[in-house]
Amino acid sequence: MRMTSWGTRALLAVVLSTAAGTLPAAASTEAGDGVRRAGTTYFVDCGSGSDGAAGTSPGSAWRSLEKASSVVYGPGDRILFRRGGSCDGVFAPTGSGAEGAPVRVDAYGQGAKPRIRGGGARAAVLLENVERWELRNLDVSNKGAAPGPEERRAGILFRLTDFGTGEHYVVDDVDVHDVNGSDHKDPDPSGGILFVVRGTTTPTRFDGITVTDSTVRHVDRTGIATASSWGKRPEHPNSGAPGWAPNTDLTIRGNKVIDVGGDGIVLQHGHHALVEHNYVDGFNMRSAGYNAGIWAWNFDDAVYQYNEVTGGHGTLDSQAFDFDGGNNRNVYQYNYSHDNEGGFLLVCNATGMRTADNVFRYNVSINDRNTMDPYGVISVVCPAPSVNTQVYNNTVVTDQAGTAMVSDNGKGGVTFRNNVFVSTAEGGSPIVDARNTYDHNLYVGVGAVPAGDAHAVTADPRFLDATPDSPGDLRLRPGSPALGAGTPIADPGGHDYFGNRLYGSTDIGAYQRPGSR
């Protein structure tokens, strides 16, 4: 885990230092002894096994989740579920692995992933006060009767209560679906794949969370999330928590989150995360609260890149991406948002919190909207300022009527540079913002250009396709007035949305001309 943890931190250091205009400090790591400790392999076949059997071979497999949960597992142990089989109930094992020898849950045999069906329990897979566990190749559901207002449910729930630091948690190639929990987000949520810290006596946190190549579909309330009762720090002084114990070193990569009642992917109370190559389609579908596609709360030094978010429902805080309360030095880059009812980006800092030095660059928005005042495709709202938020070299186009392009009823603190804002909607999409700074942007169909943009471009950007419906359509044709019309950005990152290396003059928008200039 230390090697993996350092790898994530090193990449984040490079990206975040580039965004902040500084060089990363030298990093070092110390590997473990590299020796894999031997363990025991157990087999579970809920169709034809026997709880009276040894469980140590396919021919002597256990039959029930109750039996599989009764063992205290140790370093190097494996629990394998038979492919094609189904187990009803809760898998709630105990025991922990060791560095270099985690406890692994996986599948054996041929056929579909083994199914674990919780039937309306608190969680179908519940890992309580354990560490160094890896879950792979499972199909998990937890559907019961319609939940009461306090009836929380989860597909997979890792939970630490007054535990201290728990290390190394992996979920890979797991399918979670049909979880009908109550509408709770924090500190004790419902959802698909959850990492939850509780308690007030011992500072407790997760260190090293990896969720990769998994699917979360039709769950209430949250797709993939962290939550914690230890979120109090100077940047969030009014949390009511006993102190600060940040979740650290998170990697959320290559997952699909589809049809979730509330948030798609939300990280809370921590620092250092890499969230990339995820697909969110359909969020805020059934929740009465505020939700976004991919975002964080009280979280620093996170990088969100190469994600696609679409199908967001609702017109409150229902944007694809969000710099929210207590977000510092976070970077969104190379992401694609489209067809979201709540819009593209929210900038919203809560009273008494500090949100500062965030960067939003080389992202693309197509046909997002928010028709509810005071929101827009981009919304800068909430009562506290967001300090030094840099929004540059993004391309935002919409054909949706009745939406503002940018709207601000908050405290400002955002600088918009080198962005393309194009509306082809009937009546246009105004920029309703007298608080933030604008410079070297291109505007079409937005009404009056912001007064402070002395270098505004107001001509057709000459997209590859005049009615774009995919990012490739937003490349600029020769002769575009956006080419060479931007202002240089210090340490802007290595490339544009399309992978073109950045050098020479600066173009406006998420596309930068390749080749010699």
Short mmCIF file of C-alpha atoms in Angstrom, two decimals:
data_model
loop_
_atom_site.label_atom_id
_atom_site.label_comp_id
_atom_site.label_asym_id
_atom_site.label_seq_id
_atom_site.Cartn_x
_atom_site.Cartn_y
_atom_site.Cartn_z
CA MET A 1 0.00 0.00 0.00
CA ARG A 2 2.83 2.42 0.74
CA MET A 3 4.10 2.10 -2.82
CA THR A 4 0.63 2.69 -4.24
CA SER A 5 -0.01 5.50 -1.80
CA TRP A 6 3.20 7.26 -2.75
CA GLY A 7 2.40 6.88 -6.45
CA THR A 8 -0.89 8.70 -6.01
CA ARG A 9 0.69 11.40 -3.89
CA ALA A 10 3.51 11.92 -6.38
CA LEU A 11 1.12 12.40 -9.31
CA LEU A 12 -1.06 14.73 -7.28
CA ALA A 13 1.97 16.74 -6.21
CA VAL A 14 2.98 17.31 -9.83
CA VAL A 15 -0.52 18.34 -10.96
CA LEU A 16 -1.31 20.47 -7.94
CA SER A 17 2.05 22.22 -7.88
CA THR A 18 1.69 22.99 -11.57
CA ALA A 19 -1.74 24.48 -10.94
CA ALA A 20 -0.38 26.52 -8.04
CA GLY A 21 2.68 27.68 -9.96
CA THR A 22 5.26 25.96 -7.75
CA LEU A 23 7.56 22.99 -8.13
CA PRO A 24 6.82 19.82 -6.19
CA ALA A 25 9.02 18.93 -3.29
CA ALA A 26 11.14 15.81 -3.55
CA ALA A 27 9.25 12.70 -2.48
CA SER A 28 10.53 9.51 -0.96
CA THR A 29 9.03 6.22 0.14
CA GLU A 30 9.93 3.16 2.09
CA ALA A 31 8.67 -0.16 0.79
CA GLY A 32 7.68 -3.08 2.99
CA ASP A 33 9.63 -6.29 3.16
CA GLY A 34 8.04 -7.45 -0.12
CA VAL A 35 7.27 -10.87 1.32
CA ARG A 36 3.76 -12.18 0.84
CA ARG A 37 2.67 -13.96 3.96
CA ALA A 38 0.84 -17.24 3.43
CA GLY A 39 -2.80 -17.49 4.35
CA THR A 40 -5.75 -19.85 4.03
CA THR A 41 -8.15 -19.90 1.09
CA TYR A 42 -11.81 -20.43 1.91
CA PHE A 43 -14.58 -21.25 -0.57
CA VAL A 44 -18.26 -20.29 -0.39
CA ASP A 45 -20.98 -21.95 -2.50
CA CYS A 46 -24.40 -20.87 -1.29
CA GLY A 47 -26.09 -23.31 -3.66
CA SER A 48 -24.52 -26.62 -2.75
CA GLY A 49 -21.95 -26.06 -0.01
CA SER A 50 -22.19 -27.13 3.63
CA ASP A 51 -21.52 -25.06 6.72
CA GLY A 52 -20.31 -28.23 8.38
CA ALA A 53 -17.52 -28.63 5.84
CA ALA A 54 -13.96 -27.37 6.19
CA GLY A 55 -14.44 -24.66 3.57
CA THR A 56 -10.87 -24.97 2.31
CA SER A 57 -11.54 -26.46 -1.14
CA PRO A 58 -14.26 -26.16 -3.78
CA GLY A 59 -15.46 -29.61 -2.79
CA SER A 60 -15.77 -28.62 0.88
CA ALA A 61 -17.19 -25.13 0.38
CA TRP A 62 -19.34 -23.39 2.99
CA ARG A 63 -22.96 -22.71 2.21
CA SER A 64 -23.93 -19.46 3.96
CA LEU A 65 -22.82 -15.89 4.48
CA GLU A 66 -23.35 -16.42 8.19
CA LYS A 67 -20.68 -19.11 8.20
CA ALA A 68 -18.34 -17.05 6.00
CA SER A 69 -18.77 -14.15 8.45
CA SER A 70 -17.99 -16.21 11.53
CA VAL A 71 -14.24 -16.56 10.90
CA VAL A 72 -11.67 -14.03 12.10
CA TYR A 73 -9.55 -13.69 8.99
CA GLY A 74 -5.87 -12.86 8.98
CA PRO A 75 -3.00 -11.81 6.71
CA GLY A 76 -3.02 -13.49 3.31
CA ASP A 77 -6.41 -15.19 3.73
CA ARG A 78 -8.75 -15.41 0.75
CA ILE A 79 -12.52 -15.86 0.65
CA LEU A 80 -13.72 -17.02 -2.77
CA PHE A 81 -17.39 -17.09 -3.81
CA ARG A 82 -18.55 -19.45 -6.54
CA ARG A 83 -19.31 -17.78 -9.85
CA GLY A 84 -22.90 -18.18 -10.98
CA GLY A 85 -24.08 -18.53 -7.40
CA SER A 86 -26.24 -16.33 -5.17
CA CYS A 87 -25.99 -15.72 -1.44
CA ASP A 88 -28.75 -14.02 0.56
CA GLY A 89 -28.00 -12.08 3.71
CA VAL A 90 -25.03 -10.07 4.95
CA PHE A 91 -21.34 -10.77 4.53
CA ALA A 92 -19.80 -9.18 7.64
CA PRO A 93 -16.37 -10.72 8.22
CA THR A 94 -13.86 -9.70 10.89
CA GLY A 95 -10.08 -9.66 11.14
CA SER A 96 -7.48 -7.70 9.21
CA GLY A 97 -4.65 -8.27 6.79
CA ALA A 98 -1.11 -7.03 7.06
CA GLU A 99 1.16 -4.94 4.85
CA GLY A 100 1.91 -7.04 1.77
CA ALA A 101 -0.69 -9.61 2.84
CA PRO A 102 -4.21 -8.22 2.68
CA VAL A 103 -7.35 -10.28 3.09
CA ARG A 104 -8.83 -10.84 -0.36
CA VAL A 105 -12.40 -11.54 -1.42
CA ASP A 106 -12.81 -12.79 -4.98
CA ALA A 107 -14.61 -15.34 -7.20
CA TYR A 108 -13.80 -18.85 -8.38
CA GLY A 109 -15.16 -21.08 -11.10
CA GLN A 110 -16.89 -20.10 -14.32
CA GLY A 111 -19.84 -17.88 -15.12
CA ALA A 112 -21.31 -14.65 -13.82
CA LYS A 113 -19.98 -12.82 -10.81
CA PRO A 114 -21.22 -14.31 -7.53
CA ARG A 115 -24.21 -12.42 -6.13
CA ILE A 116 -24.58 -11.17 -2.58
CA ARG A 117 -28.13 -9.94 -1.93
CA GLY A 118 -28.61 -8.03 1.30
CA GLY A 119 -32.41 -7.94 1.19
CA GLY A 120 -32.71 -4.56 2.90
CA ALA A 121 -30.01 -4.88 5.60
CA ARG A 122 -27.79 -1.98 6.68
CA ALA A 123 -25.27 -3.27 4.13
CA ALA A 124 -24.96 -6.36 1.99
CA VAL A 125 -21.19 -6.34 2.54
CA LEU A 126 -20.21 -4.80 5.87
CA LEU A 127 -16.56 -4.46 6.84
CA GLU A 128 -16.46 -3.01 10.34
CA ASN A 129 -13.26 -1.89 12.10
CA VAL A 130 -10.96 -3.89 9.83
CA GLU A 131 -8.13 -2.91 7.49
CA ARG A 132 -6.14 -4.23 4.53
CA TRP A 133 -9.05 -5.78 2.67
CA GLU A 134 -9.54 -6.16 -1.09
CA LEU A 135 -12.85 -6.97 -2.80
CA ARG A 136 -13.02 -8.12 -6.43
CA ASN A 137 -15.48 -9.65 -8.89
CA LEU A 138 -18.66 -9.48 -6.84
CA ASP A 139 -22.26 -8.58 -7.72
CA VAL A 140 -23.84 -6.84 -4.73
CA SER A 141 -27.43 -5.66 -4.22
CA ASN A 142 -29.45 -4.63 -1.20
CA LYS A 143 -33.09 -4.12 -2.05
CA GLY A 144 -35.74 -4.41 0.61
CA ALA A 145 -39.16 -3.00 1.34
CA ALA A 146 -39.57 0.74 0.90
CA PRO A 147 -37.25 2.26 3.52
CA GLY A 148 -38.40 4.39 6.41
CA PRO A 149 -37.00 7.92 6.71
CA GLU A 150 -34.13 6.71 8.93
CA GLU A 151 -33.52 3.35 7.25
CA ARG A 152 -30.05 3.63 5.80
CA ARG A 153 -28.80 0.96 3.41
CA ALA A 154 -25.63 0.34 1.44
CA GLY A 155 -24.26 -2.13 -1.02
CA ILE A 156 -20.68 -2.18 0.32
CA LEU A 157 -19.95 -0.35 3.56
CA PHE A 158 -16.50 0.02 5.09
CA ARG A 159 -16.99 1.52 8.54
CA LEU A 160 -14.48 2.57 11.21
CA THR A 161 -15.64 3.61 14.67
CA ASP A 162 -13.05 4.96 17.15
CA PHE A 163 -10.52 2.76 15.37
CA GLY A 164 -7.55 5.00 14.64
CA THR A 165 -6.04 4.83 11.16
CA GLY A 166 -7.25 2.06 8.89
CA GLU A 167 -5.02 1.33 5.89
CA HIS A 168 -5.42 -0.19 2.44
CA TYR A 169 -8.94 -0.74 1.11
CA VAL A 170 -9.50 -1.92 -2.48
CA VAL A 171 -12.73 -2.40 -4.44
CA ASP A 172 -12.09 -3.56 -8.00
CA ASP A 173 -14.43 -4.81 -10.76
CA VAL A 174 -17.42 -5.00 -8.43
CA ASP A 175 -21.03 -4.34 -9.49
CA VAL A 176 -23.34 -2.71 -6.94
CA HIS A 177 -26.97 -2.16 -7.84
CA ASP A 178 -30.53 -1.84 -6.53
CA VAL A 179 -29.95 -0.33 -3.10
CA ASN A 180 -33.07 1.48 -1.88
CA GLY A 181 -31.81 3.29 1.20
CA SER A 182 -33.11 6.43 2.88
CA ASP A 183 -32.05 9.90 1.74
CA HIS A 184 -29.00 10.38 4.01
CA LYS A 185 -25.57 11.67 2.96
CA ASP A 186 -23.47 12.50 6.03
CA PRO A 187 -22.32 11.38 8.51
CA ASP A 188 -24.09 8.01 8.17
CA PRO A 189 -25.13 7.66 4.52
CA SER A 190 -27.00 5.35 2.22
CA GLY A 191 -25.49 4.38 -1.11
CA GLY A 192 -23.48 2.04 -3.25
CA ILE A 193 -19.81 1.91 -2.16
CA LEU A 194 -19.23 3.83 1.07
CA PHE A 195 -16.33 4.53 3.44
CA VAL A 196 -17.66 5.90 6.72
CA VAL A 197 -15.90 7.09 9.89
CA ARG A 198 -17.88 7.33 13.12
CA GLY A 199 -17.14 7.94 16.78
CA THR A 200 -15.88 10.80 18.93
CA THR A 201 -13.23 9.42 21.27
CA THR A 202 -10.39 8.24 19.01
CA PRO A 203 -9.34 10.22 15.90
CA THR A 204 -10.18 7.84 13.07
CA ARG A 205 -9.58 7.90 9.32
CA PHE A 206 -9.01 5.86 6.18
CA ASP A 207 -5.56 5.94 4.59
CA GLY A 208 -5.39 4.36 1.14
CA ILE A 209 -8.75 3.85 -0.60
CA THR A 210 -8.87 2.51 -4.16
CA VAL A 211 -12.12 1.99 -6.10
CA THR A 212 -11.55 0.96 -9.72
CA ASP A 213 -13.42 -0.42 -12.72
CA SER A 214 -16.63 -0.95 -10.78
CA THR A 215 -20.26 -0.09 -11.50
CA VAL A 216 -22.87 1.46 -9.24
CA ARG A 217 -26.37 1.47 -10.66
CA HIS A 218 -29.80 2.46 -9.33
CA VAL A 219 -28.89 3.17 -5.73
CA ASP A 220 -30.19 5.62 -3.13
CA ARG A 221 -28.68 7.84 -2.12
CA THR A 222 -25.00 8.16 -3.11
CA GLY A 223 -22.90 6.29 -5.65
CA ILE A 224 -19.34 6.27 -4.25
CA ALA A 225 -18.51 8.31 -1.15
CA THR A 226 -16.55 8.96 1.99
CA ALA A 227 -18.04 10.43 5.16
CA SER A 228 -16.59 11.19 8.57
CA SER A 229 -17.40 12.43 12.06
CA TRP A 230 -13.86 13.93 12.28
CA GLY A 231 -14.13 16.96 10.00
CA LYS A 232 -13.32 19.93 12.24
CA ARG A 233 -10.33 22.11 11.26
CA PRO A 234 -9.63 25.81 10.74
CA GLU A 235 -11.08 25.58 7.21
CA HIS A 236 -14.25 24.05 8.67
CA PRO A 237 -14.41 25.28 12.28
CA ASN A 238 -18.16 24.95 12.78
CA SER A 239 -18.56 21.29 11.88
CA GLY A 240 -19.43 20.13 15.39
CA ALA A 241 -16.86 17.33 15.07
CA PRO A 242 -14.40 16.56 17.90
CA GLY A 243 -11.39 17.28 15.69
CA TRP A 244 -9.65 16.63 12.38
CA ALA A 245 -8.69 13.18 11.13
CA PRO A 246 -8.51 13.42 7.32
CA ASN A 247 -9.09 10.54 4.94
CA THR A 248 -6.00 10.37 2.73
CA ASP A 249 -4.71 8.91 -0.52
CA LEU A 250 -7.87 8.06 -2.44
CA THR A 251 -7.97 6.77 -6.00
CA ILE A 252 -11.38 6.56 -7.71
CA ARG A 253 -10.76 5.42 -11.30
CA GLY A 254 -12.63 3.93 -14.22
CA ASN A 255 -16.00 3.51 -12.52
CA LYS A 256 -19.52 3.87 -13.90
CA VAL A 257 -22.14 5.47 -11.66
CA ILE A 258 -25.60 5.36 -13.20
CA ASP A 259 -29.04 6.37 -11.87
CA VAL A 260 -28.26 7.44 -8.32
CA GLY A 261 -30.74 9.19 -6.09
CA GLY A 262 -28.24 11.81 -4.89
CA ASP A 263 -24.54 12.45 -5.45
CA GLY A 264 -22.56 10.53 -8.02
CA ILE A 265 -19.08 10.57 -6.45
CA VAL A 266 -18.45 12.71 -3.36
CA LEU A 267 -15.33 12.84 -1.17
CA GLN A 268 -15.63 14.37 2.28
CA HIS A 269 -13.14 15.34 4.96
CA GLY A 270 -9.69 14.56 3.69
CA HIS A 271 -6.81 15.38 1.38
CA HIS A 272 -5.00 13.94 -1.62
CA ALA A 273 -7.28 12.17 -4.06
CA LEU A 274 -7.15 11.23 -7.73
CA VAL A 275 -10.58 10.90 -9.37
CA GLU A 276 -10.24 10.03 -13.05
CA HIS A 277 -11.82 8.26 -16.02
CA ASN A 278 -15.18 7.87 -14.28
CA TYR A 279 -18.59 8.06 -15.98
CA VAL A 280 -21.61 9.43 -14.15
CA ASP A 281 -24.99 9.28 -15.89
CA GLY A 282 -28.09 10.26 -13.93
CA PHE A 283 -27.54 11.83 -10.50
CA ASN A 284 -29.84 13.67 -8.09
CA MET A 285 -32.62 11.52 -9.48
CA ARG A 286 -34.65 11.05 -6.29
CA SER A 287 -33.08 13.01 -3.43
CA ALA A 288 -34.64 16.01 -1.73
CA GLY A 289 -31.21 17.44 -0.92
CA TYR A 290 -28.40 19.18 -2.75
CA ASN A 291 -26.30 16.92 -4.96
CA ALA A 292 -23.67 17.05 -7.67
CA GLY A 293 -22.05 14.68 -10.11
CA ILE A 294 -18.43 14.62 -8.88
CA TRP A 295 -17.38 16.88 -6.04
CA ALA A 296 -15.96 17.19 -2.53
CA TRP A 297 -16.69 18.77 0.83
CA ASN A 298 -13.96 19.86 3.25
CA PHE A 299 -11.30 18.26 1.05
CA ASP A 300 -7.92 19.52 -0.19
CA ASP A 301 -5.41 18.63 -2.90
CA ALA A 302 -7.64 16.55 -5.15
CA VAL A 303 -7.34 16.13 -8.91
CA TYR A 304 -10.43 15.33 -11.01
CA GLN A 305 -9.61 14.50 -14.63
CA TYR A 306 -10.95 12.67 -17.70
CA ASN A 307 -14.40 12.22 -16.17
CA GLU A 308 -17.72 12.44 -18.01
CA VAL A 309 -20.88 13.58 -16.24
CA THR A 310 -24.33 13.71 -17.80
CA GLY A 311 -28.02 13.28 -17.03
CA GLY A 312 -28.06 15.34 -13.84
CA HIS A 313 -31.57 16.09 -12.61
CA GLY A 314 -32.82 19.11 -10.70
CA THR A 315 -32.11 22.83 -10.63
CA LEU A 316 -30.71 23.40 -7.15
CA ASP A 317 -27.06 22.55 -6.52
CA SER A 318 -27.16 19.85 -9.18
CA GLN A 319 -24.10 20.69 -11.24
CA ALA A 320 -21.70 18.22 -12.79
CA PHE A 321 -18.72 19.61 -10.81
CA ASP A 322 -18.40 21.71 -7.69
CA PHE A 323 -15.89 23.68 -5.61
CA ASP A 324 -17.78 23.60 -2.33
CA GLY A 325 -17.13 24.39 1.32
CA GLY A 326 -13.62 23.74 2.59
CA ASN A 327 -12.13 22.91 -0.84
CA ASN A 328 -8.53 24.04 -1.24
CA ARG A 329 -5.99 23.54 -4.03
CA ASN A 330 -8.27 21.21 -5.98
CA VAL A 331 -7.99 20.87 -9.76
CA TYR A 332 -10.63 19.89 -12.33
CA GLN A 333 -9.09 19.29 -15.76
CA TYR A 334 -9.94 17.45 -19.01
CA ASN A 335 -13.51 16.65 -17.93
CA TYR A 336 -16.64 16.52 -20.10
CA SER A 337 -20.07 17.63 -18.90
CA HIS A 338 -23.21 17.58 -21.01
CA ASP A 339 -27.00 17.66 -20.82
CA ASN A 340 -27.21 18.33 -17.09
CA GLU A 341 -30.29 20.15 -15.81
CA GLY A 342 -28.32 21.66 -12.94
CA GLY A 343 -25.46 23.02 -15.02
CA PHE A 344 -21.72 22.58 -15.42
CA LEU A 345 -19.88 24.11 -12.44
CA LEU A 346 -20.85 25.33 -8.98
CA VAL A 347 -18.60 27.55 -6.86
CA CYS A 348 -20.09 27.66 -3.37
CA ASN A 349 -18.33 28.28 -0.08
CA ALA A 350 -20.23 27.97 3.19
CA THR A 351 -20.24 30.51 6.00
CA GLY A 352 -17.17 30.27 8.23
CA MET A 353 -15.31 27.91 5.89
CA ARG A 354 -12.26 28.53 3.70
CA THR A 355 -12.29 27.58 0.02
CA ALA A 356 -9.26 28.85 -1.87
CA ASP A 357 -6.74 28.39 -4.67
CA ASN A 358 -8.77 25.99 -6.80
CA VAL A 359 -8.29 25.55 -10.56
CA PHE A 360 -10.80 24.62 -13.27
CA ARG A 361 -9.13 24.24 -16.68
CA TYR A 362 -9.44 22.54 -20.08
CA ASN A 363 -12.93 21.22 -19.41
CA VAL A 364 -15.82 21.03 -21.89
CA SER A 365 -19.53 21.67 -21.38
CA ILE A 366 -22.12 20.98 -24.07
CA ASN A 367 -25.81 21.82 -23.61
CA ASP A 368 -25.79 22.06 -19.84
CA ARG A 369 -28.33 24.42 -18.30
CA ASN A 370 -29.92 25.66 -15.10
CA THR A 371 -33.11 27.64 -15.51
CA MET A 372 -33.64 28.45 -11.82
CA ASP A 373 -32.56 31.89 -10.59
CA PRO A 374 -29.85 32.57 -9.39
CA TYR A 375 -28.16 29.62 -11.10
CA GLY A 376 -26.74 29.17 -14.59
CA VAL A 377 -24.51 26.89 -16.59
CA ILE A 378 -21.81 28.16 -14.21
CA SER A 379 -23.06 29.30 -10.79
CA VAL A 380 -21.10 31.33 -8.24
CA VAL A 381 -23.35 31.39 -5.21
CA CYS A 382 -23.41 30.94 -1.41
CA PRO A 383 -22.63 33.44 1.36
CA ALA A 384 -18.86 33.11 1.76
CA PRO A 385 -16.18 34.04 -0.81
CA SER A 386 -14.16 31.48 -2.73
CA VAL A 387 -10.66 32.94 -2.74
CA ASN A 388 -8.54 32.85 -5.89
CA THR A 389 -10.63 30.42 -7.95
CA GLN A 390 -9.06 30.23 -11.41
CA VAL A 391 -11.33 29.19 -14.30
CA TYR A 392 -9.41 29.20 -17.56
CA ASN A 393 -9.30 27.64 -21.04
CA ASN A 394 -12.66 25.91 -20.85
CA THR A 395 -15.18 25.68 -23.67
CA VAL A 396 -18.84 26.11 -22.72
CA VAL A 397 -21.60 25.90 -25.32
CA THR A 398 -25.33 25.52 -24.87
CA ASP A 399 -28.43 25.46 -27.03
CA GLN A 400 -30.75 25.31 -24.01
CA ALA A 401 -33.20 28.19 -23.60
CA GLY A 402 -33.90 29.98 -20.36
CA THR A 403 -30.53 29.56 -18.72
CA ALA A 404 -27.87 32.07 -17.74
CA MET A 405 -24.37 31.28 -18.93
CA VAL A 406 -22.77 32.52 -15.68
CA SER A 407 -24.69 33.73 -12.65
CA ASP A 408 -23.34 35.16 -9.39
CA ASN A 409 -25.24 36.15 -6.28
CA GLY A 410 -22.41 35.25 -3.93
CA LYS A 411 -19.19 36.94 -2.86
CA GLY A 412 -17.16 36.49 -6.03
CA GLY A 413 -13.52 35.44 -5.93
CA VAL A 414 -13.43 33.82 -9.38
CA THR A 415 -11.26 34.82 -12.35
CA PHE A 416 -12.42 33.71 -15.81
CA ARG A 417 -9.65 33.77 -18.44
CA ASN A 418 -9.36 32.34 -21.95
CA ASN A 419 -12.78 30.66 -21.89
CA VAL A 420 -15.17 30.22 -24.80
CA PHE A 421 -18.80 31.02 -23.91
CA VAL A 422 -21.23 30.33 -26.76
CA SER A 423 -25.02 30.20 -26.62
CA THR A 424 -27.14 29.32 -29.63
CA ALA A 425 -30.35 29.23 -27.57
CA GLU A 426 -33.31 31.37 -28.52
CA GLY A 427 -32.88 34.58 -26.55
CA GLY A 428 -29.29 33.76 -25.67
CA SER A 429 -27.74 32.93 -22.29
CA PRO A 430 -26.71 36.05 -20.39
CA ILE A 431 -23.75 36.45 -18.09
CA VAL A 432 -25.33 37.81 -14.92
CA ASP A 433 -22.23 38.61 -12.93
CA ALA A 434 -20.82 41.93 -11.70
CA ARG A 435 -18.58 40.47 -8.99
CA ASN A 436 -15.97 38.30 -10.69
CA THR A 437 -13.05 39.05 -13.00
CA TYR A 438 -13.14 38.37 -16.77
CA ASP A 439 -10.22 38.61 -19.17
CA HIS A 440 -9.53 37.41 -22.73
CA ASN A 441 -12.70 35.36 -23.08
CA LEU A 442 -14.72 34.75 -26.25
CA TYR A 443 -18.45 35.50 -26.04
CA VAL A 444 -21.29 34.68 -28.44
CA GLY A 445 -24.97 34.92 -27.51
CA VAL A 446 -24.40 35.99 -23.90
CA GLY A 447 -25.80 39.51 -24.08
CA ALA A 448 -23.61 42.25 -22.68
CA VAL A 449 -19.96 41.35 -22.35
CA PRO A 450 -18.70 41.67 -18.75
CA ALA A 451 -17.54 45.24 -18.29
CA GLY A 452 -14.08 44.36 -17.05
CA ASP A 453 -13.04 42.23 -20.02
CA ALA A 454 -11.01 44.70 -22.04
CA HIS A 455 -9.74 41.93 -24.33
CA ALA A 456 -13.07 40.29 -25.13
CA VAL A 457 -13.54 38.48 -28.45
CA THR A 458 -17.11 38.51 -29.75
CA ALA A 459 -16.81 36.68 -33.09
CA ASP A 460 -17.86 33.20 -34.17
CA PRO A 461 -15.19 30.83 -32.80
CA ARG A 462 -15.41 28.68 -35.95
CA PHE A 463 -15.85 25.30 -34.31
CA LEU A 464 -15.30 22.25 -36.44
CA ASP A 465 -19.09 21.80 -36.22
CA ALA A 466 -21.29 24.86 -35.73
CA THR A 467 -23.84 22.79 -33.78
CA PRO A 468 -21.57 20.71 -31.57
CA ASP A 469 -22.80 17.60 -29.81
CA SER A 470 -19.47 16.05 -28.83
CA PRO A 471 -16.11 17.43 -27.68
CA GLY A 472 -14.46 16.73 -31.03
CA ASP A 473 -16.84 19.22 -32.65
CA LEU A 474 -15.31 21.99 -30.55
CA ARG A 475 -11.91 21.93 -32.23
CA LEU A 476 -11.16 25.25 -33.89
CA ARG A 477 -10.87 25.63 -37.65
CA PRO A 478 -8.10 27.66 -39.24
CA GLY A 479 -8.88 31.33 -39.05
CA SER A 480 -10.74 31.09 -35.76
CA PRO A 481 -10.59 34.39 -33.84
CA ALA A 482 -9.84 32.36 -30.69
CA LEU A 483 -6.47 31.22 -32.06
CA GLY A 484 -3.64 33.17 -30.46
CA ALA A 485 -6.08 35.48 -28.69
CA GLY A 486 -5.63 34.20 -25.14
CA THR A 487 -3.43 35.49 -22.37
CA PRO A 488 -0.57 33.33 -21.05
CA ILE A 489 -1.24 31.38 -17.85
CA ALA A 490 1.58 30.58 -15.47
CA ASP A 491 2.08 26.80 -15.27
CA PRO A 492 -1.14 25.94 -17.11
CA GLY A 493 -0.66 22.16 -17.20
CA GLY A 494 0.89 19.92 -19.79
CA HIS A 495 -1.76 19.76 -22.51
CA ASP A 496 -5.25 20.80 -23.58
CA TYR A 497 -8.49 18.79 -23.44
CA PHE A 498 -7.58 16.95 -26.65
CA GLY A 499 -4.04 16.04 -25.59
CA ASN A 500 -2.30 18.77 -27.59
CA ARG A 501 0.88 19.89 -25.87
CA LEU A 502 0.91 23.49 -24.64
CA TYR A 503 3.59 25.73 -26.05
CA GLY A 504 3.82 28.93 -28.02
CA SER A 505 0.94 31.38 -28.08
CA THR A 506 -2.24 30.79 -26.07
CA ASP A 507 -5.59 30.09 -27.72
CA ILE A 508 -8.97 30.74 -26.12
CA GLY A 509 -10.88 27.65 -25.03
CA ALA A 510 -10.20 24.00 -24.24
CA TYR A 511 -8.62 23.46 -27.68
CA GLN A 512 -5.03 24.58 -28.33
CA ARG A 513 -3.53 24.32 -31.81
CA PRO A 514 -1.12 21.43 -32.23
CA GLY A 515 2.12 21.80 -34.15
CA SER A 516 4.63 24.57 -34.55
CA ARG A 517 3.47 28.16 -33.99
#
